[in-house]
PDB file of C-alpha atoms in Angstrom:
ATOM      1  CA  MET P 163     -19.059 -20.849  20.212  1.00 56.00           C
ATOM      2  CA  LEU P 164     -17.601 -24.119  20.128  1.00 52.00           C
ATOM      3  CA  PRO P 165     -15.063 -25.500  17.270  1.00 49.00           C
ATOM      4  CA  GLU P 166     -15.546 -27.667  14.514  1.00 45.00           C
ATOM      5  CA  THR P 167     -19.179 -26.833  13.229  1.00 41.00           C
ATOM      6  CA  THR P 168     -20.502 -29.564  11.616  1.00 45.00           C
ATOM      7  CA  CYS P 169     -23.638 -31.838  11.038  1.00 41.00           C
ATOM      8  CA  HIS P 170     -27.075 -31.137  11.074  1.00 37.00           C
ATOM      9  CA  CYS P 171     -28.693 -27.874  11.530  1.00 40.00           C
ATOM     10  CA  ILE P 172     -32.269 -27.736  12.265  1.00 38.00           C
ATOM     11  CA  VAL P 173     -34.811 -24.668  11.575  1.00 38.00           C
ATOM     12  CA  ILE P 174     -37.423 -24.503  14.109  1.00 37.00           C
ATOM     13  CA  THR P 175     -40.565 -22.315  12.834  1.00 32.00           C
ATOM     14  CA  ARG P 176     -41.788 -19.883  15.463  1.00 32.00           C
ATOM     15  CA  GLN P 177     -43.417  -9.538  13.657  1.00 27.00           C
ATOM     16  CA  VAL P 178     -40.208  -8.365  14.667  1.00 27.00           C
ATOM     17  CA  VAL P 179     -39.793  -6.255  17.636  1.00 29.00           C
ATOM     18  CA  VAL P 180     -37.417  -3.919  18.635  1.00 29.00           C
ATOM     19  CA  PRO P 181     -34.659  -5.548  20.995  1.00 37.00           C
ATOM     20  CA  ASN P 182     -35.271  -4.654  25.036  1.00 41.00           C
ATOM     21  CA  MET P 183     -31.851  -5.563  26.254  1.00 42.00           C
ATOM     22  CA  PRO P 184     -31.446  -6.132  29.950  1.00 43.00           C
ATOM     23  CA  PRO P 185     -28.557  -4.891  31.844  1.00 42.00           C
ATOM     24  CA  ASP P 186     -25.213  -6.006  30.586  1.00 44.00           C
ATOM     25  CA  ARG P 187     -23.257  -8.970  32.155  1.00 43.00           C
ATOM     26  CA  SER P 188     -20.040  -8.655  30.913  1.00 42.00           C
ATOM     27  CA  GLU P 189     -18.559  -7.527  34.133  1.00 43.00           C
ATOM     28  CA  ARG P 190     -18.467 -11.721  35.075  1.00 44.00           C
ATOM     29  CA  THR P 191     -15.195 -12.870  35.485  1.00 44.00           C
ATOM     30  CA  ASP P 192     -13.770 -16.651  34.429  1.00 48.00           C
ATOM     31  CA  ALA P 193     -10.595 -17.657  35.950  1.00 59.00           C
ATOM     32  CA  ALA P 194     -10.111 -19.939  33.331  1.00 84.00           C
ATOM     33  CA  ASP P 195     -11.799 -19.245  29.995  1.00 92.00           C
ATOM     34  CA  PRO P 196      -9.286 -20.869  28.080  1.00 93.00           C
ATOM     35  CA  LEU P 197     -11.352 -20.673  24.878  1.00 94.00           C
ATOM     36  CA  GLY P 198     -12.127 -16.853  25.027  1.00 95.00           C
ATOM     37  CA  ARG P 199      -8.625 -16.128  26.106  1.00 94.00           C
ATOM     38  CA  ALA P 200      -7.495 -18.073  23.212  1.00 96.00           C
ATOM     39  CA  MET P 201      -9.595 -15.528  20.713  1.00 97.00           C
ATOM     40  CA  LEU P 202      -8.695 -12.601  22.423  1.00 96.00           C
ATOM     41  CA  ALA P 203      -4.971 -13.281  22.337  1.00 95.00           C
ATOM     42  CA  HIS P 204      -4.940 -14.240  18.708  1.00 96.00           C
ATOM     43  CA  TYR P 205      -7.070 -10.952  18.027  1.00 96.00           C
ATOM     44  CA  HIS P 206      -4.594  -9.024  19.658  1.00 96.00           C
ATOM     45  CA  ASP P 207      -1.504 -10.823  17.590  1.00 95.00           C
ATOM     46  CA  GLU P 208      -0.195 -12.458  21.238  1.00 93.00           C
ATOM     47  CA  PRO P 209       1.460 -15.578  21.206  1.00 90.00           C
ATOM     48  CA  GLY P 210      -0.182 -18.912  22.582  1.00 93.00           C
ATOM     49  CA  ARG P 211      -1.640 -22.070  21.857  1.00 93.00           C
ATOM     50  CA  LEU P 212      -5.287 -23.415  22.403  1.00 94.00           C
ATOM     51  CA  VAL P 213      -5.669 -27.481  22.552  1.00 94.00           C
ATOM     52  CA  TYR P 214      -7.874 -29.752  23.064  1.00 93.00           C
ATOM     53  CA  ARG P 215      -7.037 -32.870  25.489  1.00 92.00           C
ATOM     54  CA  ASP P 216      -8.555 -36.207  25.923  1.00 92.00           C
ATOM     55  CA  GLY P 217      -6.149 -38.450  28.262  1.00 90.00           C
ATOM     56  CA  THR P 218      -3.230 -38.586  26.431  1.00 92.00           C
ATOM     57  CA  ASP P 219      -4.794 -37.464  22.935  1.00 94.00           C
ATOM     58  CA  VAL P 220      -4.008 -33.950  21.894  1.00 94.00           C
ATOM     59  CA  GLN P 221      -5.547 -31.846  19.114  1.00 94.00           C
ATOM     60  CA  ASP P 222      -4.671 -28.079  18.077  1.00 95.00           C
ATOM     61  CA  GLY P 223      -7.546 -25.763  18.849  1.00 93.00           C
ATOM     62  CA  ASN P 224      -7.230 -23.896  15.471  1.00 94.00           C
ATOM     63  CA  VAL P 225      -8.357 -20.734  16.817  1.00 96.00           C
ATOM     64  CA  ALA P 226      -7.915 -18.877  13.209  1.00 96.00           C
ATOM     65  CA  GLU P 227      -9.891 -21.208  11.433  1.00 95.00           C
ATOM     66  CA  PHE P 228     -12.644 -21.878  13.541  1.00 94.00           C
ATOM     67  CA  TYR P 229     -13.069 -17.971  15.012  1.00 96.00           C
ATOM     68  CA  PHE P 230     -11.830 -15.922  12.637  1.00 97.00           C
ATOM     69  CA  SER P 231     -11.925 -17.275   9.159  1.00 96.00           C
ATOM     70  CA  SER P 232     -13.345 -14.772   6.123  1.00 95.00           C
ATOM     71  CA  PRO P 233     -16.677 -15.354   4.691  1.00 96.00           C
ATOM     72  CA  GLU P 234     -14.786 -16.155   1.563  1.00 96.00           C
ATOM     73  CA  SER P 235     -13.957 -19.902   2.930  1.00 96.00           C
ATOM     74  CA  TRP P 236     -17.273 -20.561   4.216  1.00 95.00           C
ATOM     75  CA  GLU P 237     -19.304 -23.308   2.618  1.00 92.00           C
ATOM     76  CA  PRO P 238     -22.006 -21.697   0.726  1.00 93.00           C
ATOM     77  CA  ALA P 239     -24.707 -23.755   3.103  1.00 88.00           C
ATOM     78  CA  THR P 240     -23.636 -21.301   5.708  1.00 90.00           C
ATOM     79  CA  ILE P 241     -24.101 -17.964   3.556  1.00 93.00           C
ATOM     80  CA  GLU P 242     -27.313 -19.325   2.941  1.00 90.00           C
ATOM     81  CA  PHE P 243     -28.543 -20.117   6.614  1.00 88.00           C
ATOM     82  CA  LEU P 244     -27.285 -16.276   7.707  1.00 94.00           C
ATOM     83  CA  ASP P 245     -28.920 -14.889   4.948  1.00 93.00           C
ATOM     84  CA  ARG P 246     -32.333 -16.557   5.395  1.00 91.00           C
ATOM     85  CA  LEU P 247     -31.973 -15.356   8.790  1.00 93.00           C
ATOM     86  CA  ALA P 248     -31.511 -11.931   7.947  1.00 94.00           C
ATOM     87  CA  ASP P 249     -34.860 -12.091   6.499  1.00 93.00           C
ATOM     88  CA  HIS P 250     -36.415 -12.533  10.416  1.00 93.00           C
ATOM     89  CA  GLU P 251     -34.297  -9.940  12.446  1.00 92.00           C
ATOM     90  CA  PRO P 252     -33.322  -9.081  14.612  1.00 94.00           C
ATOM     91  CA  VAL P 253     -31.309 -11.956  15.151  1.00 95.00           C
ATOM     92  CA  LEU P 254     -29.714 -13.537  18.472  1.00 96.00           C
ATOM     93  CA  ASP P 255     -26.148 -15.242  17.899  1.00 96.00           C
ATOM     94  CA  VAL P 256     -26.026 -17.692  21.018  1.00 96.00           C
ATOM     95  CA  GLY P 257     -22.583 -18.651  21.422  1.00 95.00           C
ATOM     96  CA  CYS P 258     -21.115 -15.885  19.245  1.00 96.00           C
ATOM     97  CA  GLY P 259     -17.591 -16.590  19.758  1.00 96.00           C
ATOM     98  CA  ALA P 260     -15.234 -13.921  18.381  1.00 96.00           C
ATOM     99  CA  GLY P 261     -18.292 -12.406  16.288  1.00 95.00           C
ATOM    100  CA  LYS P 262     -17.394 -13.521  12.825  1.00 96.00           C
ATOM    101  CA  HIS P 263     -21.125 -14.383  11.859  1.00 96.00           C
ATOM    102  CA  LEU P 264     -22.451 -10.677  13.614  1.00 95.00           C
ATOM    103  CA  LEU P 265     -19.743  -8.853  11.422  1.00 94.00           C
ATOM    104  CA  TRP P 266     -21.332 -10.715   8.361  1.00 95.00           C
ATOM    105  CA  TRP P 267     -24.715  -9.547   9.277  1.00 94.00           C
ATOM    106  CA  ALA P 268     -24.133  -5.967  10.578  1.00 90.00           C
ATOM    107  CA  GLU P 269     -21.983  -5.395   6.961  1.00 89.00           C
ATOM    108  CA  ARG P 270     -25.310  -5.868   5.610  1.00 90.00           C
ATOM    109  CA  GLY P 271     -27.413  -3.723   7.889  1.00 89.00           C
ATOM    110  CA  VAL P 272     -28.828  -6.369   9.649  1.00 92.00           C
ATOM    111  CA  ASP P 273     -29.763  -5.952  12.980  1.00 93.00           C
ATOM    112  CA  ALA P 274     -27.892  -8.737  15.472  1.00 94.00           C
ATOM    113  CA  VAL P 275     -27.244  -9.137  18.769  1.00 95.00           C
ATOM    114  CA  GLY P 276     -24.348 -11.679  20.137  1.00 95.00           C
ATOM    115  CA  VAL P 277     -24.601 -13.932  23.435  1.00 96.00           C
ATOM    116  CA  ASP P 278     -21.411 -15.686  24.736  1.00 96.00           C
ATOM    117  CA  ALA P 279     -20.580 -17.534  27.834  1.00 94.00           C
ATOM    118  CA  SER P 280     -17.194 -16.609  27.449  1.00 95.00           C
ATOM    119  CA  PRO P 281     -16.375 -13.034  28.884  1.00 95.00           C
ATOM    120  CA  ASN P 282     -13.419 -13.033  26.766  1.00 96.00           C
ATOM    121  CA  ALA P 283     -15.226 -14.098  23.766  1.00 96.00           C
ATOM    122  CA  VAL P 284     -17.593 -11.290  24.311  1.00 95.00           C
ATOM    123  CA  ARG P 285     -14.515  -8.958  24.585  1.00 95.00           C
ATOM    124  CA  THR P 286     -12.977 -10.231  21.160  1.00 96.00           C
ATOM    125  CA  ALA P 287     -16.469  -9.671  19.266  1.00 95.00           C
ATOM    126  CA  ARG P 288     -16.817  -6.355  21.058  1.00 92.00           C
ATOM    127  CA  GLU P 289     -13.338  -5.026  20.056  1.00 92.00           C
ATOM    128  CA  ARG P 290     -13.946  -6.282  16.413  1.00 91.00           C
ATOM    129  CA  CYS P 291     -17.325  -4.901  15.867  1.00 84.00           C
ATOM    130  CA  GLU P 292     -16.245  -1.696  17.215  1.00 81.00           C
ATOM    131  CA  SER P 293     -12.989  -1.638  14.876  1.00 76.00           C
ATOM    132  CA  ARG P 294     -15.618  -1.187  12.183  1.00 70.00           C
ATOM    133  CA  GLU P 295     -18.173   1.536  11.053  1.00 56.00           C
ATOM    134  CA  ILE P 296     -21.054  -0.591   9.901  1.00 49.00           C
ATOM    135  CA  LEU P 297     -23.862   1.012   7.577  1.00 43.00           C
ATOM    136  CA  ARG P 298     -27.220   0.100   9.020  1.00 42.00           C
ATOM    137  CA  LYS P 299     -30.168  -0.251   6.797  1.00 42.00           C
ATOM    138  CA  ASN P 300     -31.233   3.235   7.593  1.00 44.00           C
ATOM    139  CA  GLY P 301     -27.905   4.416   6.091  1.00 45.00           C
ATOM    140  CA  ASN P 302     -26.537   5.728   8.854  1.00 46.00           C
ATOM    141  CA  ALA P 303     -22.862   5.233   9.888  1.00 39.00           C
ATOM    142  CA  THR P 304     -22.403   3.919  13.239  1.00 43.00           C
ATOM    143  CA  GLU P 305     -20.119   1.764  15.429  1.00 43.00           C
ATOM    144  CA  ARG P 306     -21.751  -1.154  16.708  1.00 43.00           C
ATOM    145  CA  GLY P 307     -20.159  -2.495  19.990  1.00 43.00           C
ATOM    146  CA  LEU P 308     -20.969  -2.645  23.676  1.00 43.00           C
ATOM    147  CA  GLU P 309     -24.965  -3.239  23.430  1.00 53.00           C
ATOM    148  CA  ASP P 310     -24.684  -5.556  20.721  1.00 83.00           C
ATOM    149  CA  VAL P 311     -22.522  -8.314  22.483  1.00 92.00           C
ATOM    150  CA  LEU P 312     -23.353  -9.720  26.003  1.00 92.00           C
ATOM    151  CA  VAL P 313     -22.018 -12.265  28.370  1.00 94.00           C
ATOM    152  CA  GLY P 314     -24.845 -14.873  29.180  1.00 93.00           C
ATOM    153  CA  ASP P 315     -25.514 -18.516  29.533  1.00 92.00           C
ATOM    154  CA  MET P 316     -27.773 -20.222  26.859  1.00 92.00           C
ATOM    155  CA  PHE P 317     -29.559 -22.249  29.681  1.00 93.00           C
ATOM    156  CA  ASP P 318     -30.661 -18.651  31.203  1.00 92.00           C
ATOM    157  CA  LEU P 319     -30.369 -16.145  28.386  1.00 93.00           C
ATOM    158  CA  PRO P 320     -30.310 -12.783  29.582  1.00 90.00           C
ATOM    159  CA  ILE P 321     -33.133 -11.805  27.212  1.00 92.00           C
ATOM    160  CA  GLU P 322     -36.630 -10.376  27.262  1.00 92.00           C
ATOM    161  CA  PRO P 323     -39.171 -12.570  25.956  1.00 93.00           C
ATOM    162  CA  SER P 324     -40.109 -12.271  22.338  1.00 94.00           C
ATOM    163  CA  THR P 325     -37.312  -9.783  21.357  1.00 94.00           C
ATOM    164  CA  PHE P 326     -35.949 -11.365  18.510  1.00 95.00           C
ATOM    165  CA  GLY P 327     -37.053 -12.955  15.011  1.00 94.00           C
ATOM    166  CA  ALA P 328     -34.532 -15.449  14.954  1.00 93.00           C
ATOM    167  CA  VAL P 329     -32.096 -17.421  16.856  1.00 94.00           C
ATOM    168  CA  HIS P 330     -28.755 -18.471  15.500  1.00 94.00           C
ATOM    169  CA  THR P 331     -26.504 -20.909  17.493  1.00 91.00           C
ATOM    170  CA  VAL P 332     -24.255 -23.071  14.947  1.00 89.00           C
ATOM    171  CA  GLY P 333     -20.762 -24.549  16.350  1.00 87.00           C
ATOM    172  CA  THR P 334     -22.509 -27.599  17.949  1.00 85.00           C
ATOM    173  CA  GLN P 335     -22.616 -26.053  21.274  1.00 87.00           C
ATOM    174  CA  ILE P 336     -26.618 -27.484  21.417  1.00 85.00           C
ATOM    175  CA  GLY P 337     -24.505 -30.441  22.184  1.00 87.00           C
ATOM    176  CA  LEU P 338     -23.766 -28.868  25.703  1.00 89.00           C
ATOM    177  CA  GLY P 339     -27.295 -29.644  26.778  1.00 86.00           C
ATOM    178  CA  ARG P 340     -25.758 -32.963  27.301  1.00 83.00           C
ATOM    179  CA  SER P 341     -29.110 -35.031  27.301  1.00 86.00           C
ATOM    180  CA  LEU P 342     -32.248 -34.754  24.798  1.00 86.00           C
ATOM    181  CA  ALA P 343     -34.218 -33.451  27.775  1.00 88.00           C
ATOM    182  CA  GLY P 344     -31.595 -30.871  28.439  1.00 88.00           C
ATOM    183  CA  ILE P 345     -31.198 -30.090  24.803  1.00 88.00           C
ATOM    184  CA  ARG P 346     -35.493 -29.840  24.598  1.00 88.00           C
ATOM    185  CA  GLU P 347     -34.645 -27.177  27.673  1.00 91.00           C
ATOM    186  CA  VAL P 348     -32.133 -25.045  25.380  1.00 91.00           C
ATOM    187  CA  LEU P 349     -34.864 -24.825  22.539  1.00 90.00           C
ATOM    188  CA  THR P 350     -37.479 -24.017  24.593  1.00 92.00           C
ATOM    189  CA  GLY P 351     -35.479 -21.040  25.784  1.00 93.00           C
ATOM    190  CA  PHE P 352     -34.882 -20.325  22.139  1.00 93.00           C
ATOM    191  CA  ALA P 353     -38.924 -20.367  21.657  1.00 92.00           C
ATOM    192  CA  HIS P 354     -38.929 -17.828  24.565  1.00 94.00           C
ATOM    193  CA  VAL P 355     -36.720 -15.118  23.530  1.00 94.00           C
ATOM    194  CA  THR P 356     -38.200 -15.197  20.035  1.00 93.00           C
ATOM    195  CA  ASP P 357     -41.709 -14.051  18.734  1.00 92.00           C
ATOM    196  CA  ASP P 358     -44.386 -16.061  17.344  1.00 90.00           C
ATOM    197  CA  ALA P 359     -43.087 -16.172  13.830  1.00 89.00           C
ATOM    198  CA  GLY P 360     -39.547 -16.564  15.118  1.00 88.00           C
ATOM    199  CA  VAL P 361     -36.941 -19.405  13.515  1.00 89.00           C
ATOM    200  CA  ALA P 362     -33.823 -20.926  14.835  1.00 89.00           C
ATOM    201  CA  VAL P 363     -31.115 -22.613  13.440  1.00 88.00           C
ATOM    202  CA  VAL P 364     -28.953 -25.187  15.409  1.00 88.00           C
ATOM    203  CA  ASP P 365     -26.427 -27.644  14.204  1.00 85.00           C
ATOM    204  CA  ASN P 366     -24.691 -30.811  15.847  1.00 84.00           C
ATOM    205  CA  TYR P 367     -22.541 -33.891  15.092  1.00 84.00           C
ATOM    206  CA  ASP P 368     -24.528 -36.570  13.379  1.00 83.00           C
ATOM    207  CA  PRO P 369     -23.660 -39.874  15.979  1.00 84.00           C
ATOM    208  CA  THR P 370     -24.230 -42.065  12.805  1.00 83.00           C
ATOM    209  CA  ARG P 371     -21.109 -40.761  10.905  1.00 84.00           C
ATOM    210  CA  LEU P 372     -18.652 -40.867  14.087  1.00 84.00           C
ATOM    211  CA  ASP P 373     -16.525 -43.617  15.445  1.00 86.00           C
ATOM    212  CA  GLU P 374     -13.759 -44.134  17.918  1.00 88.00           C
ATOM    213  CA  GLU P 375     -11.551 -41.912  15.567  1.00 90.00           C
ATOM    214  CA  PHE P 376     -13.188 -38.675  16.218  1.00 88.00           C
ATOM    215  CA  PHE P 377     -11.478 -36.668  19.103  1.00 90.00           C
ATOM    216  CA  GLY P 378     -13.449 -37.051  22.423  1.00 89.00           C
ATOM    217  CA  TYR P 379     -15.716 -39.700  21.215  1.00 89.00           C
ATOM    218  CA  ARG P 380     -17.931 -41.846  23.646  1.00 90.00           C
ATOM    219  CA  PRO P 381     -20.349 -44.386  22.744  1.00 90.00           C
ATOM    220  CA  ASP P 382     -23.816 -44.844  24.104  1.00 88.00           C
ATOM    221  CA  PRO P 383     -25.422 -47.810  23.578  1.00 91.00           C
ATOM    222  CA  ARG P 384     -28.786 -45.998  22.335  1.00 88.00           C
ATOM    223  CA  GLU P 385     -29.522 -45.871  18.540  1.00 86.00           C
ATOM    224  CA  GLY P 386     -28.122 -42.081  17.318  1.00 85.00           C
ATOM    225  CA  ILE P 387     -26.557 -41.055  20.340  1.00 88.00           C
ATOM    226  CA  ALA P 388     -23.112 -40.578  21.146  1.00 87.00           C
ATOM    227  CA  HIS P 389     -20.946 -38.191  23.341  1.00 88.00           C
ATOM    228  CA  ARG P 390     -18.102 -36.215  23.252  1.00 88.00           C
ATOM    229  CA  CYS P 391     -15.733 -35.081  25.948  1.00 90.00           C
ATOM    230  CA  PHE P 392     -12.563 -33.143  25.980  1.00 90.00           C
ATOM    231  CA  HIS P 393     -10.518 -30.474  28.132  1.00 90.00           C
ATOM    232  CA  LEU P 394      -9.749 -27.374  26.562  1.00 91.00           C
ATOM    233  CA  GLU P 395      -6.472 -25.478  27.363  1.00 92.00           C
ATOM    234  CA  PHE P 396      -4.883 -22.162  26.345  1.00 93.00           C
ATOM    235  CA  GLU P 397      -0.957 -21.629  27.516  1.00 91.00           C
ATOM    236  CA  ARG P 398       0.351 -18.134  26.783  1.00 84.00           C
ATOM    237  CA  GLU P 399       3.845 -17.432  26.038  1.00 76.00           C
ATOM    238  CA  THR P 400       6.048 -14.731  27.205  1.00 61.00           C
ATOM    239  CA  GLU P 401       7.549 -12.541  25.194  1.00 52.00           C
ATOM    240  CA  SER P 402      11.212 -13.036  26.916  1.00 47.00           C
ATOM    241  CA  ASN P 403      10.736 -16.664  26.099  1.00 44.00           C
ATOM    242  CA  ALA P 404       8.532 -18.436  23.908  1.00 44.00           C
ATOM    243  CA  ALA P 405       9.165 -21.670  25.754  1.00 43.00           C
ATOM    244  CA  THR P 406       8.157 -20.544  28.972  1.00 41.00           C
ATOM    245  CA  SER P 407       4.566 -20.427  29.893  1.00 43.00           C
ATOM    246  CA  GLY P 408       3.315 -16.816  30.624  1.00 53.00           C
ATOM    247  CA  GLY P 409      -0.062 -18.544  32.005  1.00 66.00           C
ATOM    248  CA  ARG P 410      -1.886 -21.815  31.485  1.00 72.00           C
ATOM    249  CA  TYR P 411      -5.797 -21.869  31.572  1.00 75.00           C
ATOM    250  CA  SER P 412      -7.376 -24.899  31.528  1.00 72.00           C
ATOM    251  CA  SER P 413     -11.275 -26.308  31.590  1.00 65.00           C
ATOM    252  CA  CYS P 414     -13.000 -29.114  33.195  1.00 61.00           C
ATOM    253  CA  CYS P 415     -14.013 -31.653  30.607  1.00 63.00           C
ATOM    254  CA  VAL P 416     -16.463 -30.311  28.137  1.00 65.00           C
ATOM    255  CA  PRO P 417     -19.636 -32.542  27.563  1.00 68.00           C
ATOM    256  CA  LEU P 418     -21.459 -32.908  24.209  1.00 65.00           C
ATOM    257  CA  LEU P 419     -24.370 -34.728  23.154  1.00 74.00           C
ATOM    258  CA  ALA P 420     -24.434 -35.752  19.698  1.00 72.00           C
ATOM    259  CA  PHE P 421     -27.892 -36.918  18.642  1.00 65.00           C
ATOM    260  CA  ALA P 422     -29.670 -38.032  14.985  1.00 63.00           C
ATOM    261  CA  ARG P 423     -33.218 -37.380  14.102  1.00 52.00           C
ATOM    262  CA  ARG P 424     -35.065 -40.649  14.029  1.00 46.00           C
ATOM    263  CA  ARG P 425     -38.658 -39.169  13.414  1.00 43.00           C
ATOM    264  CA  PRO P 426     -39.894 -39.086   9.633  1.00 36.00           C
ATOM    265  CA  GLU P 427     -39.393 -35.252   8.370  1.00 40.00           C
ATOM    266  CA  ARG P 428     -41.992 -32.892   8.616  1.00 37.00           C
ATOM    267  CA  ARG P 429     -43.824 -31.429   5.527  1.00 34.00           C
ATOM    268  CA  GLY P 430     -41.523 -28.751   4.186  1.00 35.00           C
ATOM    269  CA  SER P 431     -38.514 -29.824   5.491  1.00 36.00           C
ATOM    270  CA  ARG P 432     -35.270 -30.316   3.637  1.00 40.00           C
ATOM    271  CA  VAL P 433     -32.152 -32.340   4.260  1.00 40.00           C
ATOM    272  CA  THR P 434     -28.924 -31.110   2.608  1.00 41.00           C
ATOM    273  CA  SER P 435     -25.873 -33.533   2.772  1.00 38.00           C
ATOM    274  CA  LEU P 436     -22.460 -32.092   3.016  1.00 38.00           C
ATOM    275  CA  GLY P 437     -20.149 -34.871   2.474  1.00 35.00           C
ATOM    276  CA  ALA P 438     -19.918 -36.714   6.269  1.00 35.00           C
ATOM    277  CA  THR P 439     -22.428 -34.032   7.760  1.00 42.00           C
ATOM    278  CA  ALA P 440     -26.339 -33.512   6.836  1.00 42.00           C
ATOM    279  CA  ARG P 441     -28.180 -30.047   7.551  1.00 46.00           C
ATOM    280  CA  HIS P 442     -31.846 -30.104   8.567  1.00 44.00           C
ATOM    281  CA  ILE P 443     -34.229 -27.174   8.082  1.00 44.00           C
ATOM    282  CA  ILE P 444     -37.642 -27.795   9.644  1.00 35.00           C
ATOM    283  CA  LYS P 445     -40.298 -25.182   9.253  1.00 38.00           C
TER     284      LYS P 445
END
């Protein structure tokens, strides 16, 4: 789950079945994984700082705000989307990060499974889920946990076909497709893992509302297209000396594509403007 969720959300229309999950891949390791390490450190109250770097420009990663915010602070539109997806359970949360949306669904008895490319984000989400007893719809208290959060790449989801009724990928990570063809590939993958009546919700920045002041901004000569690129860096502090690094973990440049829909809205579509952002629902 990438930071700063904004811009337009798209719901793409596609019987709900019980998930038949493949073998877990959580033992995969990632030597860097700065974002996941930052989530895990924050959850364990360990000192450290996540930053974005673009040349000499530096911006705080705001781990608490982006990945651990409470539902009370969320926009009403966010709750609306989560609630609507609950009607299509089971839900697959792609790029689940520290699991804040998984917890929201779980506390309401909604079957949801998280997938994230970051092993440490998955570990964080698992620990958060395991720390709570969740009442499922059948009324039996259970500890959600290991089987509900998986390490996986959204370009190659570790999910059997037609397993889910909905896909949720909110955090602008759809932009990791890097091109319109790449984004089409991701959406095709979402269609593969959902049933015939499935839906998907994604979001992205609207490039028509961005300029060079936007962190990591890269222009594109094509109308309705822009790019964003920055590095993630997490620096852990030691307990003995907060000024001394206890470990620094950096990512390669994170390239993101921002795009705007230029086709006329389909029948049944709805556009919601949220200040500088817009959310599109397509049925």
